[in-house]
Each structure stands twice: as structure tokens, then as C-alpha cells.
Amino acid sequence: MPKRKAEAQLKREKVEEEEQPEEQRKAAVDDEGDDAKDDDGKADDDSSDEGESNDDEDEDEDDSDDDDSDSDDDSCPDASASEAESDDDEEGEAYKEVNVQFEFFDPQERDFLGLKALLNTYLDGQQYDCSGLVDAIIRQTAVGTVVKSSEEDDPFAVLTAFNTSRGPAAGSSWLGQLRSYLRDHCPDEATRGKLDKARTDRRIQSRSGQTYMDWTAFQDRLDDGPLLCLSSSLGGGAATGAFSDAGTALLVSERLINCPPQLAPPLMQMLMEEIEGAARDEDYPAEEREEFAFRRYLHVTRVYTDTLEGGEAEEDGENGSAGGAGGSGGSNLNKSSFRGKKGNGGAAGKEQLVVYVRPEDEYLHQVCSWSFTFPLEGRPVAKGDLRPLRAVMCVSAERVGEARAMMDLVVGNMMAEGAEGGKRVDKAREKAGGKGL
Amino acid sequence: MATRCQFENSNDVGVFAKLTNAYCICALGGAENFYSVFEAELSDHVPVIKSSVAGTRLVGRLTVGNRNGLLLPNTTSDQELTHIRNCLPDEVVVQRIDERLSALGNCIACNDYVALIHPDIDRETEEIVADVLGVEVFRQTVAGNVLVGSYCAFTNQGGLVHPKTSIEDLDELSSLLQIPLVAGTVNRGSDVIGAGLVANDWAAFCGLDTTSTELSVIESVFKLRDAQPMNIVNDLRASLIDTMA
């Protein structure tokens, strides 16, 4: 596979990005302190935050990441407040600016522990086969990118895509666990159907009165006579829904809480290029190429919400927003780069502000075919803070390009344009800013 | 026999358990699975007890002990102290000590004869360690790291240290401790050995992620099966790295 390696080599030749001075607190603690602290952190997993912070590395940079994530919990406004502050605060040693270089690599075996730390909370505290997921990411050499500050460090971010119905990931336990987790949190039957109507949803009853939960179980007992299917589709038993349909990609995307938005466009670009490459690369057997011929992308991510009314957002409010987002994608108003306002068709007069922490979420959400959100249970949220939600959206392959173009316009894609492009993009941003985006 | 297990999806078994030749202490609150893995291997020979220390589940990292005694940090509550004292055999002296570096399991590594301690530990603590645990105490670092308890694990038979330990350090430690030492990893490349595994003279437990190579090295160096030390040189040579250049 010489072609593949060459491309991988190109990528490994690092897209170096001079990061804008990163406002991270330089950790003034020793290694010792951190080690003891890290062990504590590990033990508190079940009650801790979305701890993409449990790196157990000794690097100073990662330690300062740790400190930031530890303190930045859920509150987005706090993060932006501290960013603003640190610009002015020149005396405070706590707010020194640190330059960080981000480099993009293929996932490798050495990233196993770092990726595990990032993905431990993928199912929001529920235990699942995390090692299996990380293993799958590392094994899939064709597609997948990891962001680190150097080859030996722990990853800050990961983005990869798996085919949910074919290929090595399809039968794996972590995919099944993710599937059930998302199905359990669907707000209603209709969404559940779009996401994943598993075979077990239909009961197949044969004339002899035997009930089978599964088409395959029935097939094993063909002598049982003609079947009477209880569900609405005849000759059924086949599962439908995004997870089981052919050509669906599950996007696995996690990053540390304070990652700059400028990471997203190059990550997405690399992912799409790799997928395209894998789908067309003659060196791969036809089956593998089929695996990467994606028709839609399932994106599972985290967003935050803020009810502008003082009280709790009620169930119908959230359902309304999910429905509104799915149905009226085109008509949403965007106030600023990372805030979206969803008109609420259902509950009159209540406004739900959805805050996106990652830039690609906002644009993917606009072009998605359907989506839903659900709140994370069991996590106390302070009165003024934003509530964390998990968002699931399905974007068809044709529209991903649109989303990426919008995102590149606003956030800027350093990889696409190079140094010159930075200026062009700034101009475009000003123009866009003028339109009230 | 080396066994793989997990505490609530965490592979860091050495954080939640303390294993010696005379007793085993497990953390409270995990799934019964964890506890039963230990019981299956050990309960015929030694008491296996469940306890918290300082209200936390970090029994492995906060305490240090051997056949002769057990040391607890000053943050241990009175009930915990009494509970542990009651459950352990009378020969084991249980003592709570006042030490600024209260994560004793991270700062002290010991077997029944020798102990390595963090270079900054108080004089008094060093004396108490020598007294209660009945060991000879050395102030040492492992691979340049002061947290000796985190980066190495050793028993009376052998020991595993941080993968980046130099040959000279390895030789020096080996002669201090008078046991064979191997530099290696646990839990699929994790270099925090003390947190990743627990071992005594006949049993060892490590995380589910531990690869079979790592497991063979562990079983070899801790002499947990009928293995000759030469096996490391003969059978396993191809999979081991001698030096990190």
C-alpha cells in the first residue's frame, strides 16, 4: 500500500500550527503534587466532571491542561471570562500566556493511554468497553486523526469515523453499548426509529404461538411454520435506522475542554480527505473501500443550554428545541460564532439558548437531517451555569461540505489557506461579522 | 499466578488495593467482582478486608505495609483505624503516622526486608517505618522520580520498575534490595507501576489492559510460576527492550 503510506507520511510531516497565545494557567505545582492529585482524580471518576482531565502524564503542558480542565467544569461563560481577563492581567503570574504548538498525527499504539483518558467519559460516566473503542481507533489506520503537542505527548483531541454496519467496528461491544445508551435517551419513539430500530424492537410471532425477539432466532427455527409479524413492515425483521443502515459513519470526536476552535477545520478537513481517499484508493480491496463510502454521518457531541427564563427547562421545552432544530435547520438565527438560538415551536414564549463549545457542531447542526439532545443526569449544575447536554445529529454526506465551508469562513482554516489565508479569512470574518453572524 | 482485574472500569488496581504476604485490603464501594477476584486467590491464605482510608477508596496509595505492620496516614479516621486493627491478625502492627507527605503508598515502597522512601520524608517517619515494618530503609529515587512507591513495585522475590530506569540505576537498586529487578510497563504501556499492579510472594493482580507480554514479565520477575529467571533472557528476549537509547 505505498500510496497510503505516502499520504500518511505527508500528514506526519506535521501541519504545524502556531497557536495564538493560549490562555492557560501555568501550573505552579511539582510533579509530586500532580501525581498525588492525579491518583485522587482517578478515584473520583464517578462523581467528577466530564473529566477529559485525567491524564496521568508528567509533562508540564499536560499538567496545565489538567488544571484548566479541572477548574473549568461545565461553565463556558467562565472560560471566556478568564480569557478576556488574562489579556488585561499582566501582573498576575497565574495568567501567563503559554504558546502551544498543535500537531496532527495518525493514532498510534503509544496513544493508547492518552486516548483512554479522553474517551473514558464518552458514555457520560456509564461504564463501557473503552479499551475496545481505543483499540479500534488505533487499528483503523486509514481514517482518524489525533492532535498532540508533540509525538511523545498525550493527545488533546481525537477525530475519527467508524462504519456502524460493516467492518471491524460493526460488531464490537462498545458500539453496541453506545447504541443502547443513545437509544435509551431518545426523547420519543420517532427519533428512536430514526436512530436505530433494532431487530429486538419487533416481535416476530409464528402461527404456532411462539414469540421470537429476533429475526435470526426465528430463522433458526424455520420449521415453526409461517410467521406473523407484529410490526408494521412485512417480510420484516430487518433493522433500520441510522445505526444499522449501510453507509452510516459514527463520528467519534473528543477534545480537552479548552481546545481552541481553530483546531476544528483542519481536523474535519483531514478526516474528510482520508475518508475520500480510503473510499477510492485502488490499493485497498473493494470491501474496505465500501466500508468508507459513507452516506451519512452520526455526530454525537456535547452542547450546553441556557434557559433565558429563570426556571428549569422542562421536558417539552427541550423536545421542542430538538424538534425545532431538526425540522427548521435552515431558518435558525445565529447571533454570534458559537451561540445559536432555536425558535421553539412547541412551548410558547420560552427561549432555549444552545451554546456550542465546538465550532463544527453549530454548522453541522444547521445542515443536519435530524437531531436530538438529552440532558446529562446526575450532575449538579450551579444556578447561573449552563446545563450540559448531549446532542446527536445525523448529517448527510452531501451537506457536510456546506457545513465545513461555513465553518472555515468563520473560524478560519489554517491548513487550507496557509499563512496568507489567515489574512483573507480575517477579512471574511469581518464581513460576516458585519452581517450579524 | 498473575490475574487481570478491574476496579469499576479502572485498570489501576494498585490504587484501590494493598496486598502483602499477611493480609489484603480492598477499597469499599466497588463492584463485588473486584473483591471476589481477590478472595478467590487469597482468602485461603490471608484475610481479605474491605475498608476506606480517610474516607476515600485510595487504600493502595495512602497506606504502606508488609507482613510486620501497616502504616496509615494522619487523615485516617478513628473508625477506620479501629476497623482495620480489628480485622488484621495481631502480629500486624497498625499505626497511624503524622507525615506531611500523606500518600504513603506513593512515597514508600517496601517488602518484608527493605524499604525505599521518598527523599523528603521526615526523620521520625523514617524511624517509624524501620521500627513498625521491621525493614532497612533507603532514601532513593527511581528513574529520577521521587515517588518511589508509584514507580516501582517489589516483593521478596523480585521487582518491576519504571521502564526508563537506566542500567546503572537498575543495578544499584537491585543490590540495595537484593532481589532481581526488571524495568517494564503494566496496563498496556503505563509507567506507573505501583498504581498499576499489586503483588505478593505468590499472587499478583494487574489491570485488564495488561498485554500478555507484560503479564509474562510480571509472572517471571515475581516468580509466580515455575519459571527460571533465565527465561527472561531466553524466551522473552525478543519482546523485551534492554535499553532505552
XYZ file of C-alpha atoms in Angstrom:
682
model
C 0.000 0.000 0.000
C 2.618 2.543 -0.933
C 0.122 5.267 -1.750
C -1.450 5.107 1.657
C 1.862 5.340 3.421
C 2.873 8.350 1.390
C -0.240 10.171 2.421
C 0.284 9.189 5.987
C 3.832 10.408 5.725
C 2.613 13.730 4.430
C 0.376 14.124 7.367
C 3.054 13.043 9.728
C 5.187 15.766 8.279
C 3.050 17.740 10.611
C 0.759 20.516 9.875
C 2.306 22.796 12.397
C 0.176 25.473 13.761
C 1.437 28.326 15.786
C -1.238 28.611 18.307
C -2.437 32.053 19.257
C -1.204 32.630 22.782
C -3.096 30.093 24.682
C -4.535 31.452 27.872
C -3.706 28.592 30.162
C -2.641 28.911 33.689
C 0.908 27.725 34.044
C 0.687 25.086 36.750
C 2.974 26.065 39.586
C 2.837 22.627 41.165
C 5.562 19.992 41.215
C 5.340 16.659 39.576
C 4.869 15.135 43.019
C 1.878 17.211 43.794
C 0.361 16.395 40.498
C 0.942 12.700 40.830
C -0.808 12.506 44.142
C -3.527 14.682 42.739
C -3.887 12.558 39.656
C -4.429 9.468 41.714
C -7.134 11.252 43.626
C -8.628 12.318 40.377
C -8.794 8.769 39.161
C -10.687 7.604 42.155
C -13.281 10.293 41.879
C -14.302 9.276 38.403
C -17.896 8.566 39.185
C -18.519 11.923 40.738
C -16.186 14.004 38.674
C -16.749 16.325 35.805
C -16.579 15.478 32.160
C -13.059 14.658 33.170
C -11.221 14.857 29.963
C -8.701 15.894 32.523
C -7.421 12.661 33.927
C -4.181 12.492 32.045
C -1.583 10.855 34.166
C 1.398 12.277 32.371
C 4.199 14.231 33.832
C 4.513 16.819 31.095
C 4.051 20.331 32.279
C 1.818 21.266 29.406
C -0.488 18.432 30.085
C -0.448 19.302 33.732
C -1.553 22.783 32.966
C -4.258 21.309 30.766
C -5.258 19.240 33.738
C -5.542 22.238 35.937
C -7.588 24.094 33.429
C -9.988 21.268 32.810
C -10.303 20.575 36.485
C -11.381 24.071 37.179
C -13.382 24.751 34.080
C -16.015 22.091 34.596
C -19.125 22.986 32.723
C -19.179 26.688 32.759
C -18.460 28.067 29.345
C -19.014 31.706 30.193
C -16.411 31.370 32.894
C -13.885 30.180 30.364
C -14.439 33.108 28.087
C -14.369 35.470 31.030
C -10.982 34.224 32.109
C -9.725 34.540 28.555
C -10.747 38.147 28.482
C -9.231 38.767 31.859
C -5.873 37.313 31.067
C -5.410 39.712 28.199
C -5.507 42.613 30.597
C -3.941 40.987 33.582
C -0.235 41.375 33.090
C 0.940 41.280 36.653
C -0.822 38.118 37.724
C 1.530 35.208 37.291
C -1.402 32.885 37.266
C -2.492 34.158 33.858
C 0.734 33.885 31.930
C 0.243 33.057 28.303
C 1.697 29.858 27.026
C 2.458 29.139 23.400
C 1.309 25.733 22.343
C 2.053 24.014 19.091
C -0.547 21.597 17.831
C 0.454 18.759 15.583
C -1.714 16.225 13.863
C -0.857 12.547 13.814
C -2.328 9.208 12.991
C -3.455 7.376 16.099
C -0.720 5.025 17.264
C -0.242 2.400 19.924
C 1.641 4.859 22.084
C -1.518 6.995 22.314
C -3.474 4.215 23.940
C -3.444 5.542 27.481
C -3.960 9.157 26.473
C -6.914 8.287 24.259
C -8.342 6.168 27.018
C -8.233 9.147 29.328
C -10.043 11.283 26.736
C -12.698 8.721 25.953
C -13.406 7.379 29.410
C -16.454 9.582 29.762
C -17.748 9.011 26.267
C -20.913 7.488 27.694
C -21.144 10.174 30.376
C -19.930 8.161 33.300
C -21.518 4.901 32.296
C -19.032 2.087 32.119
C -18.378 0.638 28.709
C -15.656 -1.094 26.794
C -13.355 1.924 26.470
C -10.305 -0.187 25.704
C -12.184 -1.702 22.795
C -13.011 1.706 21.380
C -9.447 2.964 21.704
C -8.171 -0.256 20.199
C -10.477 0.219 17.221
C -9.270 3.787 16.768
C -5.656 2.703 16.781
C -6.245 -0.234 14.466
C -8.058 1.827 11.873
C -5.065 3.255 10.121
C -6.902 4.597 7.098
C -9.040 7.158 8.851
C -8.535 9.047 12.079
C -6.514 11.936 13.448
C -5.094 12.746 16.831
C -3.909 16.177 17.975
C -0.883 16.327 20.218
C 1.699 18.939 21.004
C 4.490 16.572 20.032
C 4.826 12.923 19.179
C 5.516 11.793 22.716
C 2.776 13.752 24.429
C -0.731 12.754 25.269
C -3.445 13.615 22.774
C -5.542 16.729 23.219
C -8.143 15.768 20.683
C -9.205 12.882 18.524
C -11.469 12.681 15.497
C -12.270 9.531 13.621
C -15.141 7.797 11.876
C -16.380 4.217 12.016
C -18.787 2.413 9.770
C -21.588 1.239 12.011
C -22.748 -1.664 9.913
C -19.707 -3.115 8.249
C -16.097 -3.556 9.050
C -14.354 -4.418 12.296
C -16.168 -1.878 14.415
C -19.632 -3.035 13.478
C -19.991 -5.997 15.814
C -17.993 -4.655 18.687
C -19.256 -4.374 22.226
C -18.527 -0.674 22.628
C -20.628 0.154 19.588
C -23.465 -1.892 20.978
C -23.166 -0.155 24.317
C -23.160 3.252 22.672
C -26.148 2.280 20.616
C -28.194 1.232 23.630
C -27.086 4.277 25.553
C -28.311 6.620 22.822
C -31.492 4.674 22.233
C -32.318 4.787 25.905
C -32.031 8.541 25.856
C -34.082 9.245 22.776
C -36.842 11.684 23.629
C -39.521 9.850 21.651
C -40.285 6.846 19.513
C -39.959 8.661 16.231
C -36.419 9.719 16.955
C -35.604 6.295 18.220
C -36.781 4.906 14.959
C -34.582 7.240 13.005
C -31.618 6.447 15.170
C -31.817 2.758 15.485
C -34.788 0.491 15.259
C -33.122 -2.668 16.372
C -34.386 -6.049 15.449
C -35.365 -6.634 19.009
C -37.981 -3.910 18.710
C -40.085 -6.158 16.642
C -41.511 -9.283 17.954
C -41.955 -11.962 15.447
C -44.707 -14.322 16.224
C -45.212 -17.513 14.381
C -48.539 -19.156 13.906
C -47.734 -21.764 16.417
C -47.700 -19.040 19.004
C -44.007 -18.887 19.651
C -42.678 -15.384 20.025
C -39.214 -14.575 18.849
C -37.388 -11.420 19.766
C -35.040 -11.662 16.909
C -35.172 -12.467 13.233
C -32.128 -14.673 13.487
C -33.630 -16.609 16.342
C -36.662 -17.223 14.173
C -34.632 -18.303 11.236
C -33.083 -20.927 13.415
C -36.469 -22.470 13.893
C -37.813 -22.369 10.374
C -39.817 -25.470 10.987
C -42.020 -23.420 13.215
C -44.319 -22.550 10.395
C -45.243 -19.354 8.645
C -44.684 -16.219 10.586
C -46.993 -13.467 11.622
C -45.013 -10.369 12.157
C -46.355 -7.990 14.755
C -44.603 -4.958 13.466
C -45.787 -2.898 10.608
C -43.433 -3.934 7.889
C -43.855 -7.262 6.222
C -41.012 -9.606 5.492
C -39.521 -7.598 8.266
C -37.126 -8.406 10.964
C -34.551 -6.299 9.213
C -33.351 -3.484 11.395
C -33.494 0.077 10.155
C -32.352 3.375 11.437
C -29.113 5.239 11.126
C -27.065 2.757 13.107
C -27.991 -0.251 11.105
C -28.327 1.268 7.647
C -25.455 0.822 5.298
C -23.169 3.742 4.716
C -23.509 5.367 8.116
C -20.453 6.731 9.834
C -20.225 7.268 13.550
C -18.035 10.281 14.219
C -16.015 9.858 17.383
C -14.795 13.238 18.419
C -13.423 14.244 21.796
C -11.179 17.012 22.892
C -9.968 18.668 26.032
C -12.269 21.331 27.313
C -10.249 24.373 26.384
C -9.138 23.404 22.913
C -9.101 26.381 20.583
C -11.743 26.439 17.876
C -9.088 26.745 15.194
C -8.371 23.057 15.596
C -11.709 22.012 14.177
C -11.443 22.996 10.488
C -8.150 21.215 9.830
C -9.365 18.176 11.771
C -12.541 17.982 9.719
C -10.677 18.577 6.512
C -8.227 15.799 7.217
C -10.992 13.436 8.172
C -12.948 14.082 5.007
C -9.873 13.767 2.840
C -8.927 10.481 4.459
C -12.411 9.112 4.049
C -12.489 10.131 0.441
C -9.079 8.664 -0.100
C -9.986 5.388 1.549
C -13.158 5.098 -0.464
C -11.305 5.494 -3.711
C -7.868 4.073 -3.041
C -7.215 1.333 -5.562
C -4.730 -0.314 -3.261
C -7.458 -1.304 -0.855
C -9.691 -4.284 -1.509
C -13.169 -3.409 -2.706
C -14.717 -4.398 0.595
C -12.674 -1.952 2.540
C -13.453 0.783 0.082
C -17.130 0.045 0.523
C -16.678 0.451 4.220
C -15.700 4.065 3.797
C -18.310 5.024 1.258
C -20.327 6.971 3.774
C -23.717 8.396 3.008
C -24.432 9.983 6.320
C -22.624 10.886 9.484
C -23.847 10.358 13.011
C -22.341 13.004 15.191
C -22.514 12.596 18.960
C -21.307 15.616 20.834
C -21.729 17.871 23.825
C -23.520 21.179 23.881
C -24.786 23.452 26.619
C -28.061 25.118 27.117
C -29.276 28.112 28.947
C -32.896 28.831 29.609
C -33.405 32.531 29.448
C -36.243 32.214 31.889
C -35.014 31.746 35.431
C -36.559 28.346 35.964
C -35.705 24.820 34.874
C -36.100 23.943 31.232
C -38.951 21.493 31.101
C -39.097 18.338 29.078
C -41.307 19.736 26.350
C -39.051 22.734 26.085
C -36.140 20.538 25.252
C -38.132 18.318 22.971
C -39.383 21.354 21.231
C -35.910 22.596 20.706
C -34.761 19.250 19.405
C -37.709 19.072 17.072
C -37.209 22.647 16.055
C -33.577 22.065 15.341
C -34.290 19.039 13.230
C -37.119 20.463 11.267
C -36.211 24.063 10.776
C -32.486 23.798 10.341
C -32.483 26.366 7.630
C -34.353 29.021 9.477
C -32.251 29.311 12.585
C -30.807 32.628 13.553
C -27.227 32.820 14.640
C -26.243 35.613 16.903
C -22.542 35.032 17.258
C -19.912 32.499 16.337
C -20.744 29.971 18.957
C -24.270 30.637 20.085
C -27.372 29.518 18.367
C -30.882 30.438 19.151
C -33.579 27.937 18.430
C -37.088 29.152 17.846
C -39.352 26.996 19.922
C -42.408 25.808 18.076
C -43.862 23.847 20.949
C -43.717 25.713 24.210
C -44.781 29.255 23.619
C -42.559 32.081 24.707
C -39.740 30.031 26.218
C -36.359 30.520 24.647
C -33.619 27.965 24.657
C -30.163 29.195 24.001
C -27.939 26.426 22.760
C -24.275 27.059 23.252
C -21.847 25.107 21.135
C -18.399 24.530 22.530
C -17.074 23.165 19.275
C -17.431 25.193 16.113
C -18.246 22.289 13.817
C -21.241 21.361 15.965
C -23.059 24.538 15.160
C -22.715 24.254 11.417
C -23.352 20.542 11.310
C -26.454 21.135 13.367
C -27.717 23.617 10.836
C -27.446 21.208 7.943
C -28.414 18.045 9.741
C -31.319 15.839 8.682
C -32.439 15.214 12.237
C -31.096 15.590 15.717
C -31.991 15.352 19.348
C -30.490 16.327 22.635
C -30.742 14.910 26.076
C -29.575 16.198 29.411
C -26.847 14.514 31.381
C -28.187 13.018 34.531
C -26.853 13.144 37.987
C -24.701 16.209 37.663
C -25.413 19.203 39.826
C -25.400 22.480 37.941
C -24.921 25.763 39.727
C -27.678 28.296 39.396
C -26.081 30.608 36.889
C -24.281 27.960 34.896
C -25.117 26.366 31.604
C -26.612 22.933 31.598
C -24.682 20.298 29.776
C -26.473 18.266 27.151
C -25.523 15.515 24.821
C -26.515 16.159 21.202
C -26.901 13.573 18.494
C -27.326 14.650 14.917
C -27.383 12.951 11.565
C -25.853 14.809 8.653
C -25.998 13.502 5.136
C -22.722 13.314 3.314
C -23.565 15.912 0.700
C -24.250 18.576 3.247
C -21.078 18.152 5.246
C -19.248 20.224 2.667
C -21.643 23.114 3.259
C -21.121 22.972 6.984
C -17.387 22.891 6.568
C -17.432 25.844 4.202
C -19.428 27.920 6.677
C -17.124 26.938 9.470
C -14.000 27.732 7.501
C -15.393 31.138 6.773
C -15.957 31.985 10.388
C -13.191 30.164 12.211
C -10.604 30.100 9.503
C -8.854 27.040 8.201
C -5.143 27.442 8.648
C -4.421 24.269 6.833
C -6.298 25.107 3.691
C -5.014 28.558 3.231
C -1.595 28.717 4.725
C -0.167 31.912 6.177
C -1.688 34.135 3.557
C -5.056 32.642 4.122
C -5.055 33.852 7.668
C -5.461 37.387 6.475
C -8.054 36.525 3.882
C -10.054 34.674 6.425
C -9.902 37.568 8.833
C -11.370 39.810 6.194
C -14.102 37.316 5.506
C -14.774 37.138 9.208
C -15.198 40.862 9.433
C -17.618 40.813 6.575
C -19.523 38.000 8.153
C -19.419 39.820 11.464
C -20.972 42.804 9.810
C -23.934 40.710 8.798
C -24.665 39.987 12.382
C -23.496 36.376 12.319
C -0.315 -16.542 39.370
C -0.906 -13.145 37.859
C -4.551 -12.210 37.413
C -6.124 -9.377 35.463
C -8.937 -7.427 37.054
C -10.576 -4.028 37.090
C -11.976 -1.756 39.739
C -15.074 -0.097 38.305
C -13.590 0.157 34.835
C -10.271 1.459 36.099
C -7.202 -0.581 35.332
C -5.232 0.916 38.179
C -5.610 -1.898 40.618
C -2.755 -0.690 42.807
C -4.723 2.412 43.711
C -7.639 0.513 45.193
C -5.930 -2.398 46.886
C -2.987 -3.096 49.155
C -1.551 -6.606 49.060
C 1.085 -8.054 51.353
C 2.125 -11.523 52.456
C -0.052 -11.353 55.564
C -3.234 -9.531 54.502
C -5.007 -7.737 51.722
C -7.025 -4.530 51.987
C -9.502 -3.626 49.242
C -11.427 -0.441 48.699
C -15.056 -0.157 49.657
C -17.776 0.513 47.211
C -16.555 -1.118 44.069
C -18.427 -3.896 42.356
C -18.297 -7.166 44.227
C -16.443 -8.500 41.234
C -13.227 -6.851 42.270
C -13.414 -8.077 45.785
C -14.265 -11.613 44.730
C -11.289 -11.846 42.383
C -9.057 -11.157 45.337
C -10.948 -13.501 47.618
C -10.757 -16.323 45.124
C -6.989 -16.150 45.023
C -6.134 -15.135 48.549
C -8.764 -15.897 51.153
C -7.453 -19.398 51.806
C -4.186 -17.956 52.995
C -4.667 -14.426 54.254
C -7.527 -12.221 55.463
C -9.016 -10.034 52.743
C -10.690 -6.987 54.230
C -12.601 -4.049 52.850
C -12.005 -0.600 54.168
C -11.786 3.033 53.281
C -8.917 5.255 54.288
C -9.509 8.909 55.022
C -12.969 8.431 53.585
C -11.550 7.600 50.193
C -11.087 4.435 48.190
C -7.409 5.027 47.614
C -6.244 2.410 50.072
C -3.375 1.349 47.870
C -1.850 4.786 47.518
C -2.409 6.089 51.024
C -1.127 3.152 53.015
C 2.047 1.126 53.109
C 2.666 -2.156 54.811
C 4.218 -5.562 54.866
C 3.946 -8.760 56.841
C 5.019 -6.996 60.033
C 2.948 -3.864 60.054
C 0.768 -1.327 58.319
C 1.145 2.436 58.289
C -1.805 4.764 57.801
C -1.797 8.493 57.087
C -2.893 11.044 59.646
C -6.088 11.625 57.669
C -7.384 8.179 58.579
C -10.413 8.392 60.809
C -10.632 6.644 64.157
C -13.330 4.236 62.996
C -11.267 3.191 60.028
C -8.253 2.661 62.239
C -10.233 0.524 64.655
C -11.867 -1.438 61.878
C -8.565 -2.244 60.238
C -6.932 -3.105 63.543
C -9.726 -5.490 64.366
C -9.656 -7.248 61.036
C -5.954 -7.751 60.724
C -4.095 -10.509 62.594
C -2.493 -9.483 65.878
C 1.046 -9.864 64.602
C 0.494 -6.972 62.255
C 1.152 -3.669 63.983
C -1.174 -0.974 62.687
C -0.062 2.574 63.227
C -1.257 5.975 62.118
C 1.572 8.412 61.500
C 1.862 12.131 61.147
C 3.645 12.864 57.944
C 3.338 15.824 55.626
C 3.592 13.549 52.594
C 0.462 11.678 53.476
C 0.171 9.497 50.388
C 2.341 6.864 51.976
C 1.799 4.346 49.229
C 3.243 6.775 46.709
C 6.228 7.719 48.830
C 7.266 4.390 50.274
C 7.798 1.039 48.619
C 8.666 -1.964 50.728
C 8.800 -5.709 51.059
C 9.377 -7.686 54.249
C 13.055 -6.739 54.491
C 13.814 -3.499 52.702
C 12.052 -0.225 52.071
C 12.689 2.616 49.651
C 11.414 6.006 50.714
C 10.877 9.418 49.157
C 13.976 11.565 49.728
C 11.983 14.266 51.534
C 10.375 12.125 54.175
C 10.892 13.175 57.797
C 13.462 11.585 60.023
C 10.830 10.464 62.505
C 8.767 8.812 59.822
C 11.824 7.004 58.571
C 12.423 5.659 62.056
C 8.827 4.599 62.468
C 8.962 2.820 59.128
C 12.094 0.968 60.170
C 10.524 0.155 63.520
C 6.963 -0.840 62.648
C 7.677 -2.529 59.350
C 10.920 -4.074 60.527
C 12.832 -3.105 57.431
C 16.031 -1.462 56.385
C 15.245 1.924 54.920
C 16.930 3.610 51.954
C 16.260 7.039 50.527
C 16.241 6.558 46.795
C 14.759 7.734 43.562
C 13.543 5.542 40.727
C 14.298 6.706 37.177
C 14.775 10.186 38.559
C 11.331 10.149 40.150
C 10.995 10.786 43.847
C 7.716 8.882 44.124
C 9.288 5.517 44.677
C 6.024 3.907 45.678
C 4.385 4.864 42.393
C 7.097 3.909 40.006
C 8.167 0.560 41.320
C 6.619 -2.498 42.891
C 8.606 -5.224 44.571
C 8.131 -8.270 46.758
C 10.554 -10.598 48.455
C 11.104 -12.402 45.164
C 11.611 -9.699 42.619
C 10.517 -6.289 41.435
C 9.312 -4.256 38.492
C 10.444 -0.675 37.991
C 9.742 2.283 35.710
C 10.586 1.453 32.083
C 13.012 4.339 31.718
C 15.266 3.226 34.565
C 18.891 3.147 33.408
C 21.001 0.045 33.697
C 23.194 1.609 36.377
C 20.185 2.554 38.468
C 18.760 -0.893 37.984
C 21.970 -2.478 39.201
C 22.214 -0.150 42.152
C 18.642 -0.772 43.230
C 18.995 -4.464 42.711
C 21.995 -4.639 45.001
C 20.277 -2.475 47.612
C 17.181 -4.604 47.602
C 18.987 -7.892 46.993
C 16.335 -9.051 44.546
C 16.197 -9.256 40.741
C 14.657 -6.222 39.106
C 13.228 -5.666 35.656
C 12.291 -2.383 34.004
C 8.898 -2.737 32.381
C 5.379 -1.433 31.993
C 1.942 -2.538 33.072
C -1.565 -1.894 31.767
C -0.511 -1.566 28.160
C 2.301 0.868 28.439
C 1.571 2.682 31.681
C 4.747 3.526 33.528
C 3.089 3.997 36.907
C 3.896 0.509 38.101
C 2.897 0.913 41.720
C -0.559 2.101 40.772
C -0.987 -0.459 38.029
C -0.361 -3.662 39.909
C -0.229 -5.262 43.350
C 1.850 -8.308 44.165
C 2.971 -10.517 46.961
C 5.077 -13.632 47.049
C 2.546 -15.904 45.375
C -0.013 -13.714 43.636
C -0.191 -10.581 41.545
C -3.081 -8.539 40.174
C -2.964 -6.068 37.330
C -5.408 -4.231 35.080
C -7.405 -5.752 32.255
C -5.444 -3.829 29.662
C -2.192 -5.560 30.537
C -0.789 -7.263 27.483
C 0.356 -10.872 27.593
C 3.972 -9.833 27.248
C 3.674 -7.594 30.257
C 1.956 -10.364 32.144
C 4.713 -12.837 31.355
C 7.323 -10.391 32.539
C 5.390 -9.888 35.778
C 4.995 -13.598 36.366
C 8.662 -14.099 35.634
C 10.171 -11.430 37.771
C 7.887 -12.024 40.735
C 8.472 -15.756 40.377
C 4.791 -16.521 40.297
C 5.058 -19.697 38.308
C 7.691 -22.342 37.981
C 9.883 -20.131 35.929
C 13.614 -19.873 35.949
C 14.962 -16.329 35.953
C 16.872 -17.254 32.800
C 13.554 -17.380 30.976
C 13.602 -13.643 30.763
C 16.800 -13.869 28.814
C 15.874 -16.855 26.707
C 12.183 -16.983 25.925
C 11.177 -13.398 26.305
C 14.254 -11.726 24.910
C 12.717 -10.850 21.592
C 9.847 -8.950 23.162
C 11.860 -7.062 25.715
C 13.808 -3.880 25.319
C 17.076 -3.886 27.223
C 17.970 -0.263 26.974
C 16.137 2.843 26.025
C 18.769 4.590 23.979
